[in-house]
Tab-separated table of C-alpha atoms and ligand atoms in Angstrom:
chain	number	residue	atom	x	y	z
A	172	UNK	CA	100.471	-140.958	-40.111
A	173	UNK	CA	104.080	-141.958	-39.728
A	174	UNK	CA	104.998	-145.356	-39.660
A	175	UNK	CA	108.415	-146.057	-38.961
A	176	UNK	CA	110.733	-149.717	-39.232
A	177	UNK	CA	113.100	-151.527	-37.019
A	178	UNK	CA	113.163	-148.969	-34.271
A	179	UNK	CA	114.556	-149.541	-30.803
A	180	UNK	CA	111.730	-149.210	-27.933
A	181	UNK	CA	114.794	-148.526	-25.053
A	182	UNK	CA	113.201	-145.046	-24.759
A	183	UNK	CA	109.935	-145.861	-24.242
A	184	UNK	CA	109.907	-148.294	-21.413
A	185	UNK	CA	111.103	-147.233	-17.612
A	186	UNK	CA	112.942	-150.777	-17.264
A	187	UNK	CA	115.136	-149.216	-20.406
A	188	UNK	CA	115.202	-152.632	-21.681
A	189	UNK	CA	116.593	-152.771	-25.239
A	190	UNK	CA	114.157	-154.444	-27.845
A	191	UNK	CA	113.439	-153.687	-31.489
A	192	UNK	CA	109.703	-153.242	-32.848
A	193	UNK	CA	108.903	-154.469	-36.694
A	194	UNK	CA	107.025	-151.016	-37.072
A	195	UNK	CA	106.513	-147.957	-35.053
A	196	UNK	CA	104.123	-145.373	-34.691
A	197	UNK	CA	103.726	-141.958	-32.708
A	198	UNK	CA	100.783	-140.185	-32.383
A	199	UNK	CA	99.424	-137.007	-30.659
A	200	UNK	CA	95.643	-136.686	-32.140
A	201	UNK	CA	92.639	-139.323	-31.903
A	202	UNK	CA	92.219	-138.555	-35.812
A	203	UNK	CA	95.902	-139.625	-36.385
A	204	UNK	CA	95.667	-142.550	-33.817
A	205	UNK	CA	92.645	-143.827	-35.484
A	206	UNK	CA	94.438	-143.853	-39.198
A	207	UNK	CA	97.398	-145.973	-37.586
A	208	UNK	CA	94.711	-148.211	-35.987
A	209	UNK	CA	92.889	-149.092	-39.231
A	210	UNK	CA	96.221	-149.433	-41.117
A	211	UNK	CA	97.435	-152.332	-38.039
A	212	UNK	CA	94.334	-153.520	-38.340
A	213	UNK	CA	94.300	-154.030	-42.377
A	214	UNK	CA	97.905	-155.106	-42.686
A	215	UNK	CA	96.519	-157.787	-39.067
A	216	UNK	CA	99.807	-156.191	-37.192
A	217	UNK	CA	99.690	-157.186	-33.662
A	218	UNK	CA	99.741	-153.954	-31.740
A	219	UNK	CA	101.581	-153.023	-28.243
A	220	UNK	CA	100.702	-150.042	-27.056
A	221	UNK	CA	102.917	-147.864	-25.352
A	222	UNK	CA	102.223	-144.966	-23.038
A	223	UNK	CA	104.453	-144.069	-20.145
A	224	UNK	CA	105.634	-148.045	-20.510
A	225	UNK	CA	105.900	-147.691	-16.593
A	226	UNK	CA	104.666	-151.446	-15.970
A	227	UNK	CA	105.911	-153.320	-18.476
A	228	UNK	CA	108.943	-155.969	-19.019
A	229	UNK	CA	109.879	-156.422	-22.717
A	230	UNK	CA	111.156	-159.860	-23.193
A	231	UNK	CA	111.966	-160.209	-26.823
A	232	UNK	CA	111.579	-158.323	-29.554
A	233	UNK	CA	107.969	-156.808	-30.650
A	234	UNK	CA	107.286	-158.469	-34.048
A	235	UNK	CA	104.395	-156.049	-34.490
A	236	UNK	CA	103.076	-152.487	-34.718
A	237	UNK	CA	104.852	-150.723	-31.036
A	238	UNK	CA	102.489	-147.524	-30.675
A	239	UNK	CA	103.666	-144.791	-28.638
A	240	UNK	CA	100.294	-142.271	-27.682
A	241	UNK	CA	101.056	-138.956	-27.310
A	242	UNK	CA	97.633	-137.930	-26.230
A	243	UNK	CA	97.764	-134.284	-23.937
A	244	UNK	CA	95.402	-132.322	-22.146
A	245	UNK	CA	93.983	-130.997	-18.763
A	246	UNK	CA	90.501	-129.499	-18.002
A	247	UNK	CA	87.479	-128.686	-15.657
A	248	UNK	CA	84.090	-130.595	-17.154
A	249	UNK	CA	82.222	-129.500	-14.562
A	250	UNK	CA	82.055	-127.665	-10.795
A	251	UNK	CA	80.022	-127.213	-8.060
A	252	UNK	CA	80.703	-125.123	-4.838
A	253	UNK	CA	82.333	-128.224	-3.251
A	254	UNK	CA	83.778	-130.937	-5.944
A	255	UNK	CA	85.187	-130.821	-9.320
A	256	UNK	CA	84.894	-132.705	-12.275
A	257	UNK	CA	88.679	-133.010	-14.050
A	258	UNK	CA	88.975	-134.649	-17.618
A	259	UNK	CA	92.807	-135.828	-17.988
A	260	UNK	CA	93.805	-137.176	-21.689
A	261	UNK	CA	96.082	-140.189	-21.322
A	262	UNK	CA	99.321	-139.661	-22.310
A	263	UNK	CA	99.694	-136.599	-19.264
A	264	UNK	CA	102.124	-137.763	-16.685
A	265	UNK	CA	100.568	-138.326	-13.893
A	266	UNK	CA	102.437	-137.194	-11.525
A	267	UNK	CA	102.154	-133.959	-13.635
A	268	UNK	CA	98.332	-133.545	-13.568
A	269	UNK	CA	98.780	-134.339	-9.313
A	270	UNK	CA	100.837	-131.687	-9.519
A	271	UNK	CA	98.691	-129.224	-11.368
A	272	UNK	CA	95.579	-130.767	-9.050
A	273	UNK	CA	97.429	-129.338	-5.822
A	274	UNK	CA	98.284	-126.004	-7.464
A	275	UNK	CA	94.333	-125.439	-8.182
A	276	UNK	CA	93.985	-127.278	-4.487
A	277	UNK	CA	91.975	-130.146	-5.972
A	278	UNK	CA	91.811	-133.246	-3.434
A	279	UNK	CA	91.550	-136.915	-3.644
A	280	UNK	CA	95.048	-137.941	-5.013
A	281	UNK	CA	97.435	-136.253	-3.171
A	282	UNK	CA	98.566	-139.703	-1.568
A	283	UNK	CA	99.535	-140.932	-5.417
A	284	UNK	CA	102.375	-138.540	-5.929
A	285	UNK	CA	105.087	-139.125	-7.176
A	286	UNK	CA	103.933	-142.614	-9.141
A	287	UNK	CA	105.833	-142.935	-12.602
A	288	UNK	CA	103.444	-143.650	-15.833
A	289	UNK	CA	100.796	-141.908	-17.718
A	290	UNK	CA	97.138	-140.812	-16.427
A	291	UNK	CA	95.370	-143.324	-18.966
A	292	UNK	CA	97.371	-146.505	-18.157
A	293	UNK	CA	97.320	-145.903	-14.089
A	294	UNK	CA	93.420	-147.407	-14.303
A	295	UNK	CA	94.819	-150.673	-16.009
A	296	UNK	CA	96.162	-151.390	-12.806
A	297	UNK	CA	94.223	-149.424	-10.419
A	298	UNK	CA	97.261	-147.527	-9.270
A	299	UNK	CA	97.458	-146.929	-5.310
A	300	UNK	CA	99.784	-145.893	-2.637
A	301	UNK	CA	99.045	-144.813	1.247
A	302	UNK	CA	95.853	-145.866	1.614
A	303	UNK	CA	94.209	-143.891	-1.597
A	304	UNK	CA	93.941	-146.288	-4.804
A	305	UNK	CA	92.633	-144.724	-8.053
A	306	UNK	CA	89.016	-146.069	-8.180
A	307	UNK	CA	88.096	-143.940	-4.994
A	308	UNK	CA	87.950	-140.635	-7.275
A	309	UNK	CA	87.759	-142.247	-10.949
A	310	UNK	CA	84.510	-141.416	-12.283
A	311	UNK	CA	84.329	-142.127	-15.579
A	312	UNK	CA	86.916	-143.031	-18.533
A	313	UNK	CA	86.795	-143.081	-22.294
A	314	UNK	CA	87.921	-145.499	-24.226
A	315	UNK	CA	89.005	-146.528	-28.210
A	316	UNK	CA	88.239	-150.218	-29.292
A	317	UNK	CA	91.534	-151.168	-30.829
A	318	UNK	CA	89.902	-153.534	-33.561
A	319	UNK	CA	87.383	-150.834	-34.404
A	320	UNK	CA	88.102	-147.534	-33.209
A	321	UNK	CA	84.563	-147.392	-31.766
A	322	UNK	CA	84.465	-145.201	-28.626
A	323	UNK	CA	83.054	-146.712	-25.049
A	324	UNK	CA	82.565	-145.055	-21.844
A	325	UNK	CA	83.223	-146.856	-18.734
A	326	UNK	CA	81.474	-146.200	-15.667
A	327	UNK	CA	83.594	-146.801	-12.225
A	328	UNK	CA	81.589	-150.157	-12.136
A	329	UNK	CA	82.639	-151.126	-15.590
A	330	UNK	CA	86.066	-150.869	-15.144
A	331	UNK	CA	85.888	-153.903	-12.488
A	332	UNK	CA	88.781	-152.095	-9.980
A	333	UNK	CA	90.129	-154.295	-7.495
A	334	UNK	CA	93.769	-154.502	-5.691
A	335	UNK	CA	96.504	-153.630	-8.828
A	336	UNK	CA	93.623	-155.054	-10.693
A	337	UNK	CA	90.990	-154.021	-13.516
A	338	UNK	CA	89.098	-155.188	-16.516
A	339	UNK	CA	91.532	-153.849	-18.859
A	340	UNK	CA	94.316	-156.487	-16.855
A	341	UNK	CA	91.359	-159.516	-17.780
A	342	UNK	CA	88.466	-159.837	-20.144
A	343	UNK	CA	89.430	-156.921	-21.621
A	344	UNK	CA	93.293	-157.557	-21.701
A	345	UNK	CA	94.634	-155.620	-24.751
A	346	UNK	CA	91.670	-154.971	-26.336
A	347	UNK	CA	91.165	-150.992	-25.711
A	348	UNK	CA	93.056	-147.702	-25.512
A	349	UNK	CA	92.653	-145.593	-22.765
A	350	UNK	CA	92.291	-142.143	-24.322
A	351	UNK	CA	90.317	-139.618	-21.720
A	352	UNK	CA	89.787	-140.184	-17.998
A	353	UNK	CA	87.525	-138.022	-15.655
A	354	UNK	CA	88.052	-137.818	-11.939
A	355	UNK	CA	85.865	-135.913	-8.992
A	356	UNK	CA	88.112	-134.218	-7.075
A	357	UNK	CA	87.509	-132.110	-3.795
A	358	UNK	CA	87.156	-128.164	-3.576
A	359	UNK	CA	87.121	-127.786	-0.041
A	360	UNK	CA	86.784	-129.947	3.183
A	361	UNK	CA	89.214	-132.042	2.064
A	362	UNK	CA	89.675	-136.218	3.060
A	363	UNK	CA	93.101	-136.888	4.255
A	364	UNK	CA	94.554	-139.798	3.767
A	365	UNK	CA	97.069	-140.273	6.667
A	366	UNK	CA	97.049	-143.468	8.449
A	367	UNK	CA	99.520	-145.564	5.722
A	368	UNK	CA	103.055	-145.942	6.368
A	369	UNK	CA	104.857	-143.312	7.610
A	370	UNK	CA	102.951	-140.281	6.588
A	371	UNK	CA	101.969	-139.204	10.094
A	372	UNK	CA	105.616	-139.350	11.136
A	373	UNK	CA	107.108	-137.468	8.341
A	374	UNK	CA	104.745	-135.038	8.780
A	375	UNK	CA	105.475	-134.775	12.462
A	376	UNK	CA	109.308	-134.512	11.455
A	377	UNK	CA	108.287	-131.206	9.150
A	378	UNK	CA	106.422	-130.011	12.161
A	379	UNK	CA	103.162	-130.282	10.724
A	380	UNK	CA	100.199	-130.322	13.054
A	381	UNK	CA	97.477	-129.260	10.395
A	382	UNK	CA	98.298	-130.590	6.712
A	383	UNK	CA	97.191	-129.063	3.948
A	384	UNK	CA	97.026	-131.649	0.912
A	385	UNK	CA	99.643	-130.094	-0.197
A	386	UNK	CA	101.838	-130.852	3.026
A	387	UNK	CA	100.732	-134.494	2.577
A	388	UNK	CA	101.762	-134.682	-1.567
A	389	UNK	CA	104.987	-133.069	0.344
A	390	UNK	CA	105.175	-136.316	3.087
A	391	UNK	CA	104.442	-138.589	0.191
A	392	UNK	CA	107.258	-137.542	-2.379
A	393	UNK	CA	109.890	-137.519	0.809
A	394	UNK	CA	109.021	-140.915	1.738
A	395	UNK	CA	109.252	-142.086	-1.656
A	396	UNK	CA	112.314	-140.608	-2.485
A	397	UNK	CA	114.099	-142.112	0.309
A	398	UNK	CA	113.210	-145.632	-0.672
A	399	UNK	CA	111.784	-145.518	-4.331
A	400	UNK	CA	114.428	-145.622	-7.499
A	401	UNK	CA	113.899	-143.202	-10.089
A	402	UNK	CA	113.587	-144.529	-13.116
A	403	UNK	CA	114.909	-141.777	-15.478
A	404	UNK	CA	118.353	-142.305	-13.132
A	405	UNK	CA	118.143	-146.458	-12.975
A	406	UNK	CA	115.802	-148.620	-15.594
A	407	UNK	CA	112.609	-149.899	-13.105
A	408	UNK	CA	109.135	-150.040	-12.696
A	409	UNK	CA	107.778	-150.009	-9.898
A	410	UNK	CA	106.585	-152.800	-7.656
A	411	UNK	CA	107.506	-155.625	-9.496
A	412	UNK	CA	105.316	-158.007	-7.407
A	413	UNK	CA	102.312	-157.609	-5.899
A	414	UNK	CA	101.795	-158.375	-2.210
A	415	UNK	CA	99.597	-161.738	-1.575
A	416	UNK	CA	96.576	-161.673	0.289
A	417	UNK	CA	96.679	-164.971	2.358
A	418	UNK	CA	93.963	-166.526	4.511
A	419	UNK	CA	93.753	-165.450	8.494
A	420	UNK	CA	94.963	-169.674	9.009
A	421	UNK	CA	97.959	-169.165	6.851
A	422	UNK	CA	98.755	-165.748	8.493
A	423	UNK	CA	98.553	-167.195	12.137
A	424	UNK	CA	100.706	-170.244	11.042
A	425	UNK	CA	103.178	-167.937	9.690
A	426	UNK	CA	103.270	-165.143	12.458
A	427	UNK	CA	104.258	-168.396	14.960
A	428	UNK	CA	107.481	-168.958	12.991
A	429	UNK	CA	108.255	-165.393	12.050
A	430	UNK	CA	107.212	-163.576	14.688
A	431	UNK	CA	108.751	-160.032	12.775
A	432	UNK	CA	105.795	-160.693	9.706
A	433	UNK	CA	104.202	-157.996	8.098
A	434	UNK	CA	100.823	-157.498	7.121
A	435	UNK	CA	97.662	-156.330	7.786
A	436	UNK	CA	93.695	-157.152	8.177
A	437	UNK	CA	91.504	-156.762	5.203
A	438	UNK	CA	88.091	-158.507	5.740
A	439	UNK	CA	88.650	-161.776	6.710
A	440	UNK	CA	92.015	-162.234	4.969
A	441	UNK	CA	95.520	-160.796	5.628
A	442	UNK	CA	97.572	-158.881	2.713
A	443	UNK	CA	100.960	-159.419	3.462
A	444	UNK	CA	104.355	-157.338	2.499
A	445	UNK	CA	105.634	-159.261	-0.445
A	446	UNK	CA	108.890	-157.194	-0.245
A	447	UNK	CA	109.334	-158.381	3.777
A	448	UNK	CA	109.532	-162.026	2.623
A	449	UNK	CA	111.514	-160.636	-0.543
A	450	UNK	CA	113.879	-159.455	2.280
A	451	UNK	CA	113.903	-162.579	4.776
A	452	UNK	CA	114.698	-164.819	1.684
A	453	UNK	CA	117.617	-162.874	1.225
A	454	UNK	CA	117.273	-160.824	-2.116
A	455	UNK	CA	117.390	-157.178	-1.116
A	456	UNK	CA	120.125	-155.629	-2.778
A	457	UNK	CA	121.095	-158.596	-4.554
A	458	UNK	CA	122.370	-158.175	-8.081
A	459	UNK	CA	122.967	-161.103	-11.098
A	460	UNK	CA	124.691	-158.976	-14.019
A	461	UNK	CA	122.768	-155.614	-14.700
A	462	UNK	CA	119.626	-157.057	-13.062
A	463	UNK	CA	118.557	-156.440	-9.494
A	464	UNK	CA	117.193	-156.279	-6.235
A	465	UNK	CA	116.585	-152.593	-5.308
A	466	UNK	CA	118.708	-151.943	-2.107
A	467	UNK	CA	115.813	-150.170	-0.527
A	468	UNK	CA	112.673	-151.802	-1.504
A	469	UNK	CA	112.555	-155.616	-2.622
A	470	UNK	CA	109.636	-155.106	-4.148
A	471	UNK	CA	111.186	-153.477	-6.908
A	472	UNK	CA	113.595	-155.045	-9.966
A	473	UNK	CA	116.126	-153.035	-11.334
A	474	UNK	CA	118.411	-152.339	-14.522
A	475	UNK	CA	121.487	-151.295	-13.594
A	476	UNK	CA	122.135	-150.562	-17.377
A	477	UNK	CA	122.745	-153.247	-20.002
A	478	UNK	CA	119.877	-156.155	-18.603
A	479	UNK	CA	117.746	-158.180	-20.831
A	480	UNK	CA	113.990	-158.343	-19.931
A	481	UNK	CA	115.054	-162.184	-20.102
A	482	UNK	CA	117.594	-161.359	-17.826
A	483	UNK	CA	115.031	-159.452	-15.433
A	484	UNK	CA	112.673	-162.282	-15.882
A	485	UNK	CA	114.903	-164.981	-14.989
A	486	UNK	CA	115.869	-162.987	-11.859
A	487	UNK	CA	111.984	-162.199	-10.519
A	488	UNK	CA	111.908	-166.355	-11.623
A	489	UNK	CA	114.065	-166.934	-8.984
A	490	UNK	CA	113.108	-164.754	-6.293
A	491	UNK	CA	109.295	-166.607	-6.804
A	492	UNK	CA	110.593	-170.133	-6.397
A	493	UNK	CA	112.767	-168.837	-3.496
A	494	UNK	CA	109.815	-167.435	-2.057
A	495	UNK	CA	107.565	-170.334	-2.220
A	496	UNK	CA	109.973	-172.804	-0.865
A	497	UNK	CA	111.352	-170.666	2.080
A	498	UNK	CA	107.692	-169.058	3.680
A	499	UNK	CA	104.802	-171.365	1.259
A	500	UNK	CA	103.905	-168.008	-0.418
A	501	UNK	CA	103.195	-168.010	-4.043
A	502	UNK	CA	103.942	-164.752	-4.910
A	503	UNK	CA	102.397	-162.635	-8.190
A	504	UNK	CA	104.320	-160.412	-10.811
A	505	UNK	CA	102.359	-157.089	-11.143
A	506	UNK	CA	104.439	-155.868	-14.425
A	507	UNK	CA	103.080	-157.102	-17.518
A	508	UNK	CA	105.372	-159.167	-19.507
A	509	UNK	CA	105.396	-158.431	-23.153
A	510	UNK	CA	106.461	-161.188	-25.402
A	511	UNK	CA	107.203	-165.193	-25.620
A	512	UNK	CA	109.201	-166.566	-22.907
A	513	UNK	CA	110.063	-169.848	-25.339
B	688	EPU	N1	109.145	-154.491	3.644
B	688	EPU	C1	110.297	-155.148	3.972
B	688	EPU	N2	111.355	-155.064	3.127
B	688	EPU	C2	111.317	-154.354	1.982
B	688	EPU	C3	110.122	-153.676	1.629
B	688	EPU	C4	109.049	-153.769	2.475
B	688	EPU	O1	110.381	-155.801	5.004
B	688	EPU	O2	112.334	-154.332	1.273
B	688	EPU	C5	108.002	-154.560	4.560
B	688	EPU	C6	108.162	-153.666	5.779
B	688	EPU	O3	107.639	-154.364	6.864
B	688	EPU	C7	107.272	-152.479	5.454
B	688	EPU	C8	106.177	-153.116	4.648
B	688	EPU	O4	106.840	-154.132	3.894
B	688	EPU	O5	106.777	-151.883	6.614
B	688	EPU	C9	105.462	-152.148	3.704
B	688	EPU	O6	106.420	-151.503	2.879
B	688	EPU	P1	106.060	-150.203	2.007
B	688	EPU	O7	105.335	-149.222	2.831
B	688	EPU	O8	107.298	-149.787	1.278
B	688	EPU	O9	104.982	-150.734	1.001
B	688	EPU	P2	104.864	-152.028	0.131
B	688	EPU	O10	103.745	-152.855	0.645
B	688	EPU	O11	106.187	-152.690	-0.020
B	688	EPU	C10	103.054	-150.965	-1.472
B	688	EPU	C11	102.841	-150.716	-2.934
B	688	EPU	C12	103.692	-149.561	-3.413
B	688	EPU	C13	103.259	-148.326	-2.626
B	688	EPU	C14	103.482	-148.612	-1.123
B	688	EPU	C15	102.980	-147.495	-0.249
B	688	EPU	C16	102.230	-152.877	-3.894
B	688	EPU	C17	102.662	-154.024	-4.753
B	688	EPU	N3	103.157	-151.921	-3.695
B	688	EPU	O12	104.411	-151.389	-1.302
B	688	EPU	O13	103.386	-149.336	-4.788
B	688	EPU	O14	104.005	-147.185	-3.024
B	688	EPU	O15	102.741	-149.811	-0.744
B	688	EPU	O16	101.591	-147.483	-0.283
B	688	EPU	O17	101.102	-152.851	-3.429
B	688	EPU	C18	104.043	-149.718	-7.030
B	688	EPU	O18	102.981	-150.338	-7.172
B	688	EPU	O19	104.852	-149.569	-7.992
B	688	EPU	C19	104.395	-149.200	-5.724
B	688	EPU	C20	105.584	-148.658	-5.487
């Protein structure tokens, strides 16, 4: 166990935002991770955890234990002639274990290529893209009780999954590590996934009349890379709203004065492209010092090098109360924000 002082987290958070942590911690084994737990817990330091630190705006300074989990590993529980049973430790990148999925022709998350962040902290937030979210194939996940070290399994129904949404984001909110998660993946008659966005067309533009999963991962990263930043070239992460789900009333009243509105049916409600309004209000591409509007996508915030996660904040501020007075729409940060925004 290694515990380290005054150490800049810039490295360890996609938004590259530049913010010291008291103490700081690596660790690659659950023996080690459960030493630096009990030694938080006995010295009461509050603990951020870091993984992939994909979804996450640092606002000040972490006055705490910052613990970076280096957890790796990849492997087949169990098989039968049609589905698989995968166990992923956390701290694997997930785009890397899609990756190795397609090689072995696994199915079920082709469509979630290409997101940024670690396989144990995409459940937090129920990660999802084209139509596939990450409850559909999550079967199980194991988890450490940070105040204990006690391990829990979650079932699928445990985890309370909904849209960018889980336990772990409510009454659970900081209270467990993610260390082991187990997926059921396909073998053969695979489920695509193609009716989102423009997968159909890129596929057509490849000339692809009978896609393998591996020609829809393909689709996927192209249509992502055309509108997506990557955030080892400029500091982001991700979506950095989520897109409201508004009543079929609202929607109709809307759709009279903006004829051009996006969204689409689910149930009796209407979700709604946050990013289109993001757009309309005038945002896209807009930049206030080294924070921005992505040029491509208004959904997503960007550092274009130097930006506070004040700075960031202030900005994704603005664009809400923009928002709201232009369209009515009260729109929702999906990043966490770490820290006090006195
Ligand atoms: N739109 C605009 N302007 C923009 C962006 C979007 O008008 O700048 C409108 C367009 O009408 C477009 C529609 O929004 O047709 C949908 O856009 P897109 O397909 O890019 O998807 P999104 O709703 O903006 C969501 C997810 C993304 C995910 C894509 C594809 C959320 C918050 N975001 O974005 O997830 O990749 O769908 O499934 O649900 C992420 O969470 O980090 C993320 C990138």
């Amino acid at each position: 166990m290694l515990i380290q002082e005054n150490v800049s987290l810039k490295p360890y958070n996609t938004f590259g935002v530049d913010v010291d942590a008291r103490y700081f911690s690596t660790t690659s084994s659950q023996e080690d991770l459960l030493q630096v737990l009990k030694w938080a817990n006995e010295t009461q330091q509050k603990i951020l955890l870091l993984n992939g630190g994909s979804n996450m705006l640092l606002v000040n300074d972490w006055d705490g234990l910052a613990l970076k989990i280096d957890l790796k590993g990849i492997e087949i529980v169990s098989s039968t002639e049609e589905h698989v049973i995968v166990s992923v430790q956390s701290s694997e990148d997930w785009h890397g274990f899609v990756t190795w999925c397609l090689a072995n022709d696994f199915g079920g998350i082709e469509n979630l290529s290409l997101i940024p962040g670690k396989a144990g902290t995409a459940p937090i937030q129920n990660i999802g893209a084209y139509g596939v979210e990450i409850k559909d194939v999550l079967t199980q996940l194991t988890a450490i009780e940070m105040a204990t070290g006690k391990k829990r399994i979650f079932t699928n129904a445990d985890c309370q999954f909904g849209y960018r949404d889980s336990v772990f984001k409510n009454q659970l909110k900081n209270q467990y590590l993610i260390a082991e998660v187990h997926f059921r993946l396909t073998k053969k008659k695979h489920v695509l996934h193609l009716d989102y966005g423009a997968i159909r067309n890129q596929l057509a533009e490849n000339n692809i009349e009978n896609p393998t999963i591996q020609d829809v991962s393909q689709a996927i990263i192209t249509i992502r890379q055309s509108k997506l930043p990557d955030p080892s070239k400029i500091g982001n992460s991700g979506s950095f709203f989520k897109n409201p789900v508004i009543s079929a009333l609202e929607f109709d009243a809307l759709k009279i004065q903006f004829p051009d509105i996006s969204g689409h049916a689910v149930d009796d409600n209407y979700k709604v492209a946050a990013g289109w309004f993001i757009e309309q209000a005038g945002w896209k591409g807009k930049r206030i010092g080294d924070a921005g509007v992505h040029e491509k996508q208004a959904l997503v915030l960007v550092n274009y090098g130097q930006a506070t996660g004040r700075e960031i904040y202030d900005l994704s501020q603005a664009i809400l109360d923009d928002v709201w007075a232009k369209f009515g729409i009260q729109l929702e940060r999906e990043v966490n924000i770490i820290g006090s925004l006195d």
